[in-house]
Short mmCIF file of C-alpha atoms in Angstrom, two decimals:
data_model
loop_
_atom_site.label_atom_id
_atom_site.label_comp_id
_atom_site.label_asym_id
_atom_site.label_seq_id
_atom_site.Cartn_x
_atom_site.Cartn_y
_atom_site.Cartn_z
CA MET A 115 -0.07 0.01 0.01
CA SER A 116 1.27 3.39 -0.89
CA GLU A 117 2.09 5.93 1.90
CA ALA A 118 -0.35 8.28 0.35
CA ARG A 119 -3.06 5.83 0.68
CA LYS A 120 -2.12 5.00 4.26
CA GLU A 121 -2.45 8.64 5.09
CA ILE A 122 -5.90 8.76 3.52
CA LEU A 123 -6.94 5.62 5.30
CA LYS A 124 -5.82 7.04 8.69
CA ASN A 125 -7.95 9.86 8.34
CA GLU A 126 -10.91 7.59 7.88
CA SER A 127 -12.71 8.34 11.23
CA GLY A 128 -14.61 11.47 11.37
CA ASN A 129 -13.30 13.12 8.19
CA THR A 130 -15.68 15.15 6.03
CA GLU A 131 -14.08 14.21 2.67
CA ILE A 132 -16.61 13.53 -0.01
CA PRO A 133 -16.38 9.87 -1.13
CA VAL A 134 -15.45 9.29 -4.84
CA ILE A 135 -18.36 6.82 -5.08
CA GLU A 136 -21.27 6.66 -2.65
CA LEU A 137 -24.29 4.29 -2.89
CA ARG A 138 -27.26 5.22 -0.60
CA ASN A 139 -29.97 2.46 -0.01
CA VAL A 140 -29.72 1.09 -3.49
CA ASN A 141 -32.27 -1.37 -4.66
CA LYS A 142 -32.31 -3.23 -7.97
CA TYR A 143 -34.75 -5.79 -9.33
CA PHE A 144 -34.70 -8.13 -12.32
CA GLY A 145 -38.31 -8.69 -12.75
CA GLN A 146 -39.45 -10.38 -9.55
CA SER A 147 -36.00 -11.08 -8.14
CA HIS A 148 -34.52 -8.49 -5.77
CA VAL A 149 -30.87 -8.50 -6.77
CA LEU A 150 -29.50 -5.61 -4.74
CA LYS A 151 -30.99 -5.13 -1.35
CA ASP A 152 -30.61 -1.85 0.25
CA ILE A 153 -26.85 -1.32 -0.49
CA SER A 154 -25.11 1.62 1.03
CA LEU A 155 -21.53 2.06 0.45
CA LYS A 156 -18.92 4.76 0.50
CA ILE A 157 -15.63 4.55 -1.44
CA ARG A 158 -12.82 7.00 -0.67
CA LYS A 159 -10.28 8.55 -2.97
CA GLY A 160 -7.30 6.02 -3.39
CA GLU A 161 -9.20 3.08 -1.93
CA VAL A 162 -9.17 -0.31 -3.45
CA VAL A 163 -12.43 -2.17 -2.54
CA VAL A 164 -12.66 -5.81 -3.60
CA VAL A 165 -16.09 -7.28 -4.00
CA ILE A 166 -16.40 -11.02 -3.56
CA GLY A 167 -19.22 -13.46 -3.22
CA PRO A 168 -20.87 -16.45 -4.80
CA SER A 169 -22.15 -16.35 -8.29
CA GLY A 170 -25.58 -14.80 -8.55
CA SER A 171 -24.84 -12.68 -5.25
CA GLY A 172 -25.20 -9.43 -7.26
CA LYS A 173 -21.47 -8.38 -7.29
CA SER A 174 -21.29 -7.65 -11.05
CA THR A 175 -24.75 -5.94 -10.85
CA LEU A 176 -23.40 -3.81 -7.99
CA CYS A 177 -20.46 -2.79 -10.19
CA ARG A 178 -22.44 -2.10 -13.12
CA THR A 179 -25.02 0.06 -11.30
CA ILE A 180 -22.25 2.54 -10.34
CA ASN A 181 -21.92 3.96 -13.94
CA ARG A 182 -25.49 3.13 -14.77
CA LEU A 183 -25.01 0.44 -17.13
CA GLU A 184 -27.76 -1.03 -14.86
CA THR A 185 -30.60 1.08 -13.80
CA ILE A 186 -31.77 1.01 -10.12
CA GLU A 187 -35.24 0.97 -8.79
CA SER A 188 -34.52 3.02 -5.70
CA GLY A 189 -31.75 4.70 -3.66
CA GLU A 190 -29.11 7.05 -4.88
CA ILE A 191 -25.66 6.81 -6.40
CA LEU A 192 -23.28 9.70 -6.19
CA ILE A 193 -19.91 10.31 -7.93
CA ASP A 194 -17.90 12.84 -6.04
CA GLY A 195 -21.07 13.90 -4.22
CA VAL A 196 -22.95 14.42 -7.45
CA PRO A 197 -26.01 12.16 -8.07
CA VAL A 198 -25.68 10.00 -11.35
CA PRO A 199 -27.93 11.59 -13.81
CA MET A 200 -30.72 9.40 -15.37
CA GLU A 201 -29.91 9.69 -19.03
CA GLY A 202 -28.61 11.71 -21.85
CA LYS A 203 -25.57 14.01 -22.18
CA ALA A 204 -25.41 14.54 -18.49
CA LEU A 205 -25.08 10.85 -17.74
CA ALA A 206 -22.53 10.38 -20.60
CA ALA A 207 -20.39 13.18 -18.98
CA LEU A 208 -20.49 11.47 -15.71
CA ARG A 209 -19.65 8.09 -17.18
CA SER A 210 -16.57 9.68 -18.67
CA GLN A 211 -15.21 10.15 -15.28
CA ILE A 212 -15.55 6.48 -14.14
CA GLY A 213 -13.46 3.82 -15.96
CA MET A 214 -14.77 0.39 -16.52
CA VAL A 215 -12.86 -2.85 -17.41
CA PHE A 216 -15.14 -5.75 -18.39
CA GLN A 217 -14.74 -9.53 -18.20
CA SER A 218 -14.86 -9.88 -21.97
CA PHE A 219 -12.51 -6.91 -22.60
CA ASN A 220 -14.89 -5.30 -25.08
CA LEU A 221 -12.34 -3.66 -27.25
CA PHE A 222 -13.76 -2.14 -30.51
CA ALA A 223 -13.13 -4.88 -32.96
CA HIS A 224 -12.78 -2.47 -36.10
CA LYS A 225 -10.04 -0.20 -34.44
CA ASN A 226 -6.53 -0.91 -33.79
CA VAL A 227 -5.12 -0.81 -30.31
CA LEU A 228 -4.09 2.81 -30.51
CA ASP A 229 -7.39 3.89 -31.95
CA ASN A 230 -9.16 2.04 -29.14
CA VAL A 231 -7.28 3.97 -26.54
CA ILE A 232 -7.73 7.49 -28.06
CA LEU A 233 -11.39 7.14 -28.93
CA GLY A 234 -12.53 8.37 -25.51
CA PRO A 235 -9.91 11.26 -25.20
CA VAL A 236 -10.51 12.46 -28.59
CA ASP A 237 -14.28 12.21 -29.06
CA VAL A 238 -15.31 12.57 -25.46
CA LEU A 239 -12.64 14.88 -23.82
CA HIS A 240 -11.91 16.75 -27.05
CA ARG A 241 -8.15 16.38 -26.75
CA HIS A 242 -6.07 16.79 -29.76
CA ARG A 243 -5.42 13.64 -31.75
CA LYS A 244 -1.68 13.98 -31.68
CA GLN A 245 -1.57 14.79 -27.89
CA ALA A 246 -3.88 11.86 -27.20
CA LYS A 247 -1.75 9.44 -29.35
CA GLU A 248 1.35 10.32 -27.34
CA GLU A 249 -0.25 9.73 -24.10
CA ALA A 250 -1.90 6.53 -25.33
CA LEU A 251 1.50 5.08 -26.40
CA GLN A 252 2.81 5.87 -22.82
CA LEU A 253 -0.16 4.16 -21.29
CA LEU A 254 0.31 1.09 -23.52
CA ALA A 255 3.94 0.90 -22.63
CA ARG A 256 2.84 1.18 -18.90
CA VAL A 257 0.64 -1.98 -19.20
CA GLY A 258 3.31 -3.59 -21.36
CA VAL A 259 1.64 -3.66 -24.93
CA ALA A 260 3.36 -0.74 -26.54
CA ASP A 261 4.49 -3.02 -29.42
CA LYS A 262 0.87 -3.96 -30.38
CA ALA A 263 -0.27 -0.33 -31.04
CA ALA A 264 -1.07 -1.16 -34.62
CA LYS A 265 -2.65 -4.45 -34.13
CA VAL A 266 -6.33 -5.07 -34.07
CA PRO A 267 -7.83 -6.77 -30.98
CA ALA A 268 -8.39 -10.20 -32.66
CA GLN A 269 -4.46 -10.41 -33.16
CA LEU A 270 -3.89 -10.03 -29.34
CA SER A 271 -4.12 -12.65 -26.59
CA GLY A 272 -6.88 -12.19 -23.89
CA GLY A 273 -4.31 -10.83 -21.40
CA GLN A 274 -2.99 -8.35 -23.86
CA GLN A 275 -6.55 -7.32 -24.84
CA GLN A 276 -7.38 -6.80 -21.15
CA ARG A 277 -4.26 -4.64 -20.57
CA VAL A 278 -5.30 -2.55 -23.54
CA ALA A 279 -8.74 -2.23 -21.98
CA ILE A 280 -7.09 -1.06 -18.95
CA ALA A 281 -5.05 1.54 -20.84
CA ARG A 282 -8.20 2.58 -22.56
CA ALA A 283 -9.84 3.25 -19.29
CA LEU A 284 -6.82 5.21 -17.97
CA ALA A 285 -6.70 7.34 -20.93
CA MET A 286 -9.73 9.11 -19.58
CA HIS A 287 -7.99 10.17 -16.35
CA PRO A 288 -10.86 8.53 -14.46
CA LYS A 289 -11.69 9.27 -10.76
CA ALA A 290 -12.09 5.65 -10.20
CA ILE A 291 -11.97 2.44 -12.34
CA LEU A 292 -14.62 -0.35 -12.03
CA PHE A 293 -13.25 -3.93 -12.73
CA ASP A 294 -16.06 -6.34 -13.50
CA GLU A 295 -14.32 -9.85 -13.11
CA PRO A 296 -11.34 -8.64 -15.23
CA THR A 297 -9.60 -12.02 -15.17
CA SER A 298 -12.51 -14.45 -15.24
CA ALA A 299 -12.25 -14.94 -19.07
CA LEU A 300 -8.62 -15.43 -19.19
CA ASP A 301 -6.36 -18.54 -19.44
CA PRO A 302 -4.68 -19.05 -16.14
CA GLU A 303 -1.20 -18.06 -17.47
CA MET A 304 -2.64 -14.70 -18.54
CA ILE A 305 -4.25 -13.84 -15.29
CA GLY A 306 -0.98 -12.83 -13.47
CA GLU A 307 -0.05 -10.25 -16.11
CA VAL A 308 -3.34 -8.43 -15.72
CA LEU A 309 -3.45 -8.69 -11.95
CA GLU A 310 0.14 -7.32 -11.99
CA VAL A 311 -1.08 -4.20 -13.94
CA MET A 312 -4.02 -3.76 -11.49
CA THR A 313 -1.72 -4.11 -8.50
CA SER A 314 0.63 -1.36 -9.79
CA LEU A 315 -2.44 0.91 -10.51
CA ALA A 316 -3.52 0.47 -6.81
CA LYS A 317 0.02 1.22 -5.70
CA ASP A 318 -0.26 4.46 -7.66
CA GLY A 319 -3.27 5.47 -5.73
CA MET A 320 -6.03 4.78 -8.19
CA THR A 321 -9.47 4.36 -6.60
CA MET A 322 -10.73 0.89 -7.63
CA VAL A 323 -13.72 -1.24 -7.26
CA VAL A 324 -12.74 -4.84 -8.26
CA VAL A 325 -15.20 -7.69 -8.56
CA THR A 326 -13.05 -10.85 -8.72
CA HIS A 327 -12.62 -14.48 -7.63
CA GLU A 328 -8.73 -13.95 -7.11
CA MET A 329 -8.58 -14.17 -3.49
CA ASN A 330 -4.76 -13.74 -3.35
CA PHE A 331 -5.25 -10.47 -5.13
CA ALA A 332 -7.78 -9.39 -2.76
CA ARG A 333 -5.69 -10.22 0.17
CA ARG A 334 -2.70 -8.47 -1.11
CA VAL A 335 -4.08 -5.24 -2.77
CA ALA A 336 -7.47 -4.58 -1.27
CA ASP A 337 -7.94 -2.01 1.49
CA ARG A 338 -11.48 -3.39 2.15
CA VAL A 339 -13.30 -6.57 1.14
CA LEU A 340 -17.04 -6.50 0.62
CA PHE A 341 -18.73 -10.06 0.87
CA LEU A 342 -22.03 -10.04 -1.09
CA ASP A 343 -24.55 -12.76 -0.85
CA GLY A 344 -28.28 -12.73 -1.95
CA GLY A 345 -27.89 -9.21 -3.02
CA SER A 346 -26.81 -7.80 0.46
CA ILE A 347 -23.44 -6.89 1.80
CA ILE A 348 -22.91 -9.46 4.43
CA GLU A 349 -19.56 -8.55 5.50
CA GLU A 350 -17.23 -5.74 5.10
CA ASN A 351 -13.77 -5.79 6.69
CA THR A 352 -10.09 -5.48 5.97
CA PRO A 353 -8.80 -8.38 3.85
CA GLU A 354 -6.72 -9.74 6.77
CA ALA A 355 -9.64 -9.79 9.19
CA PHE A 356 -11.98 -11.08 6.47
CA PHE A 357 -9.87 -14.04 5.29
CA THR A 358 -8.62 -15.16 8.83
CA HIS A 359 -11.83 -14.43 10.87
CA PRO A 360 -14.92 -14.20 8.68
CA GLN A 361 -17.80 -13.12 10.83
CA THR A 362 -20.60 -14.94 9.28
CA GLN A 363 -21.28 -18.48 8.54
CA ARG A 364 -22.03 -17.59 4.75
CA ALA A 365 -18.72 -16.07 4.41
CA GLN A 366 -16.99 -18.93 6.18
CA ASP A 367 -18.80 -21.40 3.88
CA PHE A 368 -17.85 -19.56 0.84
CA LEU A 369 -14.16 -19.27 1.77
CA ASN A 370 -14.18 -23.04 2.54
CA SER A 371 -15.77 -23.87 -0.81
CA ILE A 372 -12.98 -21.90 -2.58
CA LYS A 373 -10.09 -23.62 -0.62
CA GLU A 374 -11.41 -27.11 -1.48
CA HIS A 375 -9.88 -26.88 -4.90
CA MET B 64 -31.94 -7.83 -87.19
CA SER B 65 -28.58 -9.26 -86.44
CA ILE B 66 -26.55 -7.86 -83.43
CA GLN B 67 -24.29 -6.21 -86.01
CA ALA B 68 -27.09 -4.37 -87.67
CA LEU B 69 -28.56 -3.29 -84.40
CA LEU B 70 -25.29 -1.92 -83.14
CA THR B 71 -24.75 -0.07 -86.49
CA GLN B 72 -27.98 1.62 -86.33
CA PHE B 73 -28.58 2.06 -82.57
CA GLY B 74 -25.07 1.79 -81.09
CA ASP B 75 -25.01 5.50 -80.06
CA LYS B 76 -28.37 5.04 -78.42
CA TYR B 77 -27.18 1.97 -76.49
CA VAL B 78 -24.14 3.91 -75.21
CA GLN B 79 -26.48 6.68 -74.01
CA ALA B 80 -28.94 4.28 -72.51
CA LEU B 81 -26.22 2.44 -70.67
CA PHE B 82 -25.03 5.86 -69.17
CA THR B 83 -28.61 6.56 -68.30
CA THR B 84 -28.95 3.35 -66.48
CA TRP B 85 -25.70 3.93 -64.75
CA LYS B 86 -26.61 7.37 -63.65
CA LEU B 87 -29.97 6.25 -62.33
CA THR B 88 -28.32 3.41 -60.58
CA ALA B 89 -25.38 5.36 -58.99
CA THR B 90 -27.76 8.29 -57.89
CA SER B 91 -30.57 6.12 -56.47
CA PHE B 92 -28.14 3.82 -54.76
CA ALA B 93 -26.34 6.87 -53.14
CA LEU B 94 -29.52 8.31 -51.93
CA ALA B 95 -30.93 4.96 -50.83
CA PHE B 96 -27.65 4.44 -48.89
CA VAL B 97 -27.90 7.59 -47.00
CA LEU B 98 -31.77 7.23 -46.38
CA GLY B 99 -31.14 3.64 -45.30
CA ILE B 100 -28.52 4.84 -42.66
CA VAL B 101 -30.91 7.38 -41.37
CA ILE B 102 -33.80 4.84 -41.12
CA THR B 103 -31.49 2.44 -39.43
CA VAL B 104 -30.24 5.02 -36.77
CA MET B 105 -34.05 5.72 -36.23
CA ARG B 106 -34.74 2.19 -35.72
CA VAL B 107 -32.22 1.77 -32.88
CA SER B 108 -32.70 5.25 -31.40
CA PRO B 109 -33.93 5.56 -27.81
CA VAL B 110 -36.81 7.75 -29.05
CA ARG B 111 -40.01 5.58 -29.55
CA PRO B 112 -41.81 7.75 -32.16
CA LEU B 113 -38.71 7.53 -34.35
CA ARG B 114 -38.46 3.89 -34.11
CA LEU B 115 -42.14 3.49 -34.93
CA LEU B 116 -41.77 5.85 -37.97
CA ALA B 117 -38.84 3.85 -39.16
CA GLU B 118 -40.64 0.55 -38.73
CA PHE B 119 -43.64 1.98 -40.69
CA TYR B 120 -41.33 3.03 -43.56
CA ILE B 121 -39.78 -0.40 -43.69
CA GLN B 122 -43.23 -2.15 -43.75
CA ILE B 123 -44.35 0.12 -46.60
CA PHE B 124 -41.44 0.26 -48.91
CA ARG B 125 -40.16 -3.25 -48.42
CA ASN B 126 -43.57 -4.67 -49.47
CA ILE B 127 -44.59 -2.40 -52.44
CA PRO B 128 -43.96 -3.54 -55.94
CA GLY B 129 -41.68 -1.05 -57.76
CA ALA B 130 -44.13 -0.56 -60.63
CA SER B 131 -47.00 0.20 -58.28
CA LEU B 132 -44.83 2.77 -56.50
CA LEU B 133 -43.88 4.40 -59.67
CA ILE B 134 -47.61 4.74 -60.76
CA LEU B 135 -48.41 6.20 -57.38
CA LEU B 136 -45.64 8.63 -57.71
CA VAL B 137 -46.49 9.81 -61.35
CA TYR B 138 -50.27 9.56 -60.98
CA ALA B 139 -51.22 10.17 -57.43
CA LEU B 140 -48.71 12.97 -56.20
CA PRO B 141 -50.25 15.36 -58.64
CA TYR B 142 -53.53 15.36 -56.55
CA LEU B 143 -51.44 16.57 -53.63
CA ASP B 144 -50.01 19.26 -55.96
CA MET B 145 -46.73 17.52 -56.09
CA ILE B 146 -45.72 17.23 -59.71
CA PHE B 147 -42.25 15.85 -60.33
CA SER B 148 -40.52 15.11 -63.58
CA TYR B 149 -40.70 11.40 -64.93
CA TYR B 150 -36.90 11.16 -64.20
CA THR B 151 -37.30 12.17 -60.61
CA CYS B 152 -40.25 9.89 -60.18
CA VAL B 153 -38.21 6.91 -61.30
CA LEU B 154 -35.31 8.11 -59.02
CA MET B 155 -37.67 8.17 -56.16
CA ALA B 156 -39.08 4.71 -56.71
CA CYS B 157 -35.42 3.43 -57.10
CA THR B 158 -34.46 5.13 -53.89
CA LEU B 159 -37.26 4.53 -51.52
CA ILE B 160 -37.50 0.78 -52.06
CA PRO B 161 -33.76 -0.07 -51.85
CA ALA B 162 -33.46 2.19 -48.75
CA ALA B 163 -35.68 -0.10 -46.89
CA PHE B 164 -33.61 -3.18 -47.81
CA CYS B 165 -30.33 -1.18 -47.11
CA SER B 166 -31.77 -0.68 -43.65
CA GLU B 167 -32.50 -4.35 -43.08
CA TYR B 168 -28.96 -5.27 -44.21
CA LEU B 169 -27.41 -2.61 -41.83
CA LEU B 170 -29.51 -3.81 -38.96
CA ALA B 171 -28.32 -7.30 -39.56
CA GLY B 172 -24.80 -5.95 -39.70
CA MET B 173 -25.38 -4.18 -36.31
CA ASN B 174 -26.52 -7.45 -34.80
CA THR B 175 -23.04 -8.90 -35.26
CA ILE B 176 -21.52 -6.38 -32.97
CA ALA B 177 -20.97 -7.84 -29.47
CA PRO B 178 -23.13 -5.88 -27.01
CA GLY B 179 -20.12 -5.47 -24.71
CA GLN B 180 -18.55 -3.06 -27.16
CA ILE B 181 -21.62 -0.81 -26.89
CA GLU B 182 -21.32 -1.04 -23.10
CA ALA B 183 -17.68 -0.11 -23.41
CA ALA B 184 -18.50 2.87 -25.57
CA ARG B 185 -21.15 3.93 -23.06
CA SER B 186 -18.83 3.70 -20.05
CA LEU B 187 -16.31 5.90 -21.99
CA GLY B 188 -18.92 8.57 -21.94
CA LEU B 189 -19.77 8.60 -25.69
CA THR B 190 -23.35 9.83 -26.42
CA PHE B 191 -25.84 7.73 -28.46
CA LEU B 192 -24.88 9.39 -31.84
CA GLN B 193 -21.19 8.99 -31.11
CA ILE B 194 -21.64 5.34 -30.36
CA ILE B 195 -23.55 4.84 -33.56
CA TRP B 196 -21.12 6.83 -35.62
CA ARG B 197 -17.93 5.66 -34.15
CA VAL B 198 -18.61 2.17 -33.11
CA VAL B 199 -21.79 0.72 -34.47
CA LEU B 200 -22.11 1.99 -38.16
CA PRO B 201 -18.41 1.31 -39.00
CA GLN B 202 -18.75 -2.27 -38.16
CA ALA B 203 -22.24 -2.72 -39.48
CA LEU B 204 -21.15 -1.26 -42.81
CA ARG B 205 -18.05 -3.33 -42.96
CA SER B 206 -19.88 -6.54 -42.40
CA SER B 207 -22.65 -5.79 -44.81
CA VAL B 208 -20.53 -5.07 -47.91
CA LEU B 209 -21.67 -8.32 -49.66
CA PRO B 210 -25.41 -7.75 -49.09
CA LEU B 211 -25.03 -4.07 -50.06
CA THR B 212 -23.30 -5.16 -53.21
CA SER B 213 -26.24 -7.36 -53.93
CA LEU B 214 -28.53 -4.27 -53.34
CA LEU B 215 -26.49 -2.16 -55.79
CA VAL B 216 -27.13 -4.75 -58.55
CA SER B 217 -30.84 -5.11 -57.56
CA THR B 218 -31.10 -1.30 -57.57
CA MET B 219 -29.82 -1.30 -61.14
CA LEU B 220 -32.30 -3.90 -62.27
CA THR B 221 -35.12 -1.80 -60.44
CA THR B 222 -34.01 1.17 -62.74
CA ALA B 223 -35.60 -0.76 -65.57
CA LEU B 224 -38.87 0.88 -64.33
CA ALA B 225 -37.66 3.83 -66.21
CA SER B 226 -38.99 2.09 -69.26
CA GLN B 227 -42.45 2.64 -68.14
CA VAL B 228 -42.24 6.32 -68.46
CA PRO B 229 -41.08 8.58 -71.33
CA LEU B 230 -37.57 9.54 -70.86
CA ASN B 231 -34.97 11.15 -73.02
CA PRO B 232 -32.45 9.63 -73.15
CA GLN B 233 -33.89 6.23 -72.37
CA ASP B 234 -32.55 3.47 -70.02
CA LEU B 235 -31.40 0.25 -71.32
CA THR B 236 -34.99 -1.40 -71.11
CA GLY B 237 -36.67 1.52 -72.36
CA LEU B 238 -34.44 1.60 -75.36
CA VAL B 239 -35.54 -1.88 -76.21
CA SER B 240 -39.07 -0.92 -76.43
CA TYR B 241 -38.05 2.14 -78.59
CA ILE B 242 -36.14 -0.10 -81.06
CA ASN B 243 -38.89 -2.52 -81.34
CA THR B 244 -41.41 0.15 -82.26
CA HIS B 245 -39.16 1.80 -84.71
CA ALA B 246 -37.53 -1.30 -86.29
CA VAL B 247 -37.75 -5.00 -85.88
CA GLY B 248 -35.02 -5.69 -83.21
CA GLY B 249 -36.95 -8.65 -81.67
CA VAL B 250 -35.08 -10.69 -78.99
CA THR B 251 -31.80 -9.54 -80.06
CA ALA B 252 -32.46 -6.06 -78.92
CA PHE B 253 -33.22 -7.40 -75.47
CA PHE B 254 -30.21 -9.63 -75.70
CA ILE B 255 -27.91 -6.59 -76.06
CA SER B 256 -29.48 -4.78 -73.15
CA ALA B 257 -29.27 -7.82 -70.97
CA ALA B 258 -25.59 -8.26 -71.74
CA LEU B 259 -24.96 -4.71 -70.72
CA TYR B 260 -26.86 -5.27 -67.40
CA CYS B 261 -24.90 -8.44 -66.80
CA ALA B 262 -21.51 -6.95 -67.55
CA THR B 263 -22.17 -4.19 -65.23
CA ALA B 264 -23.43 -6.48 -62.50
CA VAL B 265 -20.25 -8.54 -62.84
CA VAL B 266 -18.02 -5.54 -62.31
CA ILE B 267 -20.05 -4.44 -59.41
CA GLY B 268 -19.74 -7.96 -57.91
CA GLN B 269 -15.92 -8.00 -58.35
CA ILE B 270 -15.61 -4.49 -56.84
CA GLY B 271 -17.85 -5.59 -53.94
CA SER B 272 -15.83 -8.63 -53.16
CA TRP B 273 -12.57 -6.81 -53.30
CA ILE B 274 -13.86 -4.16 -50.87
CA ASP B 275 -15.34 -6.92 -48.53
CA ARG B 276 -11.84 -8.54 -48.38
CA LYS B 277 -10.29 -5.25 -47.61
CA VAL B 278 -12.53 -4.09 -44.79
CA ARG B 279 -13.69 -7.33 -43.30
CA ILE B 280 -13.21 -7.34 -39.49
CA LEU B 281 -10.99 -9.91 -37.85
CA ARG B 282 -12.92 -11.51 -35.09
#
């Protein structure tokens, strides 16, 4: 953990700092099923929050409601204290401040790697193309795929595509990045290279929400672990406390079921 | 009459007719293409009235025979005080119908795009029109080159409707009627026109395949 973030976390109690992301009593339904139940959550600047839980627990949905890829039925979501707008240009503008990395990478298939990264900066932030390209090349170097700038996504491995997707998110200078199971679609030997990039982002103080099954990553990198089950946050703790002394039976069962293989 | 004799007597007219057919084809296809894009964007827009209007358009113009549409344009529009030249009426018929098909092909092309890419574009903060323009249309177009090539050929064949109205210069089919009322061209006169249609279609097909290979998206 970086010194800067330790400072931030130390000030945790009683500070009046506005959280980067705040959820207030969020409820979400898919038809009859109540997938997010009264979720309240604050994520501070520089914090890395890892969301874990069994499949169907609502963790991906939680991640996707933050930038309104999923609508919510009730409650409030605020980014830097500003409620996420319902639709239109205001919503688009707010989304541009929050990066997102998906399980299936979702790179634009018709654009090469460099053009994938500069699309947002040029079209949304109205940066000069030349300037955006220079920065994109730096970001691609940072995630270790600078030599692939002229390739199209289909010519890259999954791990390389996901690192490009991270560079694409970074190019927007986001206030936070949401990772929705970023390594779940990867072959085992490629998981490490993506987690490495994410770890270095965390060290640099990026605010991150990470939905993942990578328990070692959670243990090493998270400032806080949220355990979701049945659409509710069942436990919320430091990784050390959560993994060594889970407070609930459900969390205990979940951890045991993972250990078994 | 032999092909030789026909070409000697009507060669100039065939050349003119070929150019008329080409001009009608190129103009109406270009217009149909633009209109097709507009209708397709309306069909996927978040605004319900636009979607309904676009669906209505498709249902009308995909299902009306070209000859009926031309008759309506020529004989019915004047009742609405809208009088267009014969050439414009043919052009409209050859635009309105292919535009509906163009939209169908583009919509099919859009369906090849993984929804995740749209979500990625939304999460970058792109607006609806930016997503359409930057992400959706480029991919839809690149995956519909072959059907659009067929549409160009079928638009050319649709321009034979021009033979049903007085035009000067005439199109390839109109010219056959002209020849057969001024001389005895018989089937041979048709044959020459048909050969010119076919030759054009073959060239269009080759160019279409070439473009398709160039722009096809690796997946």
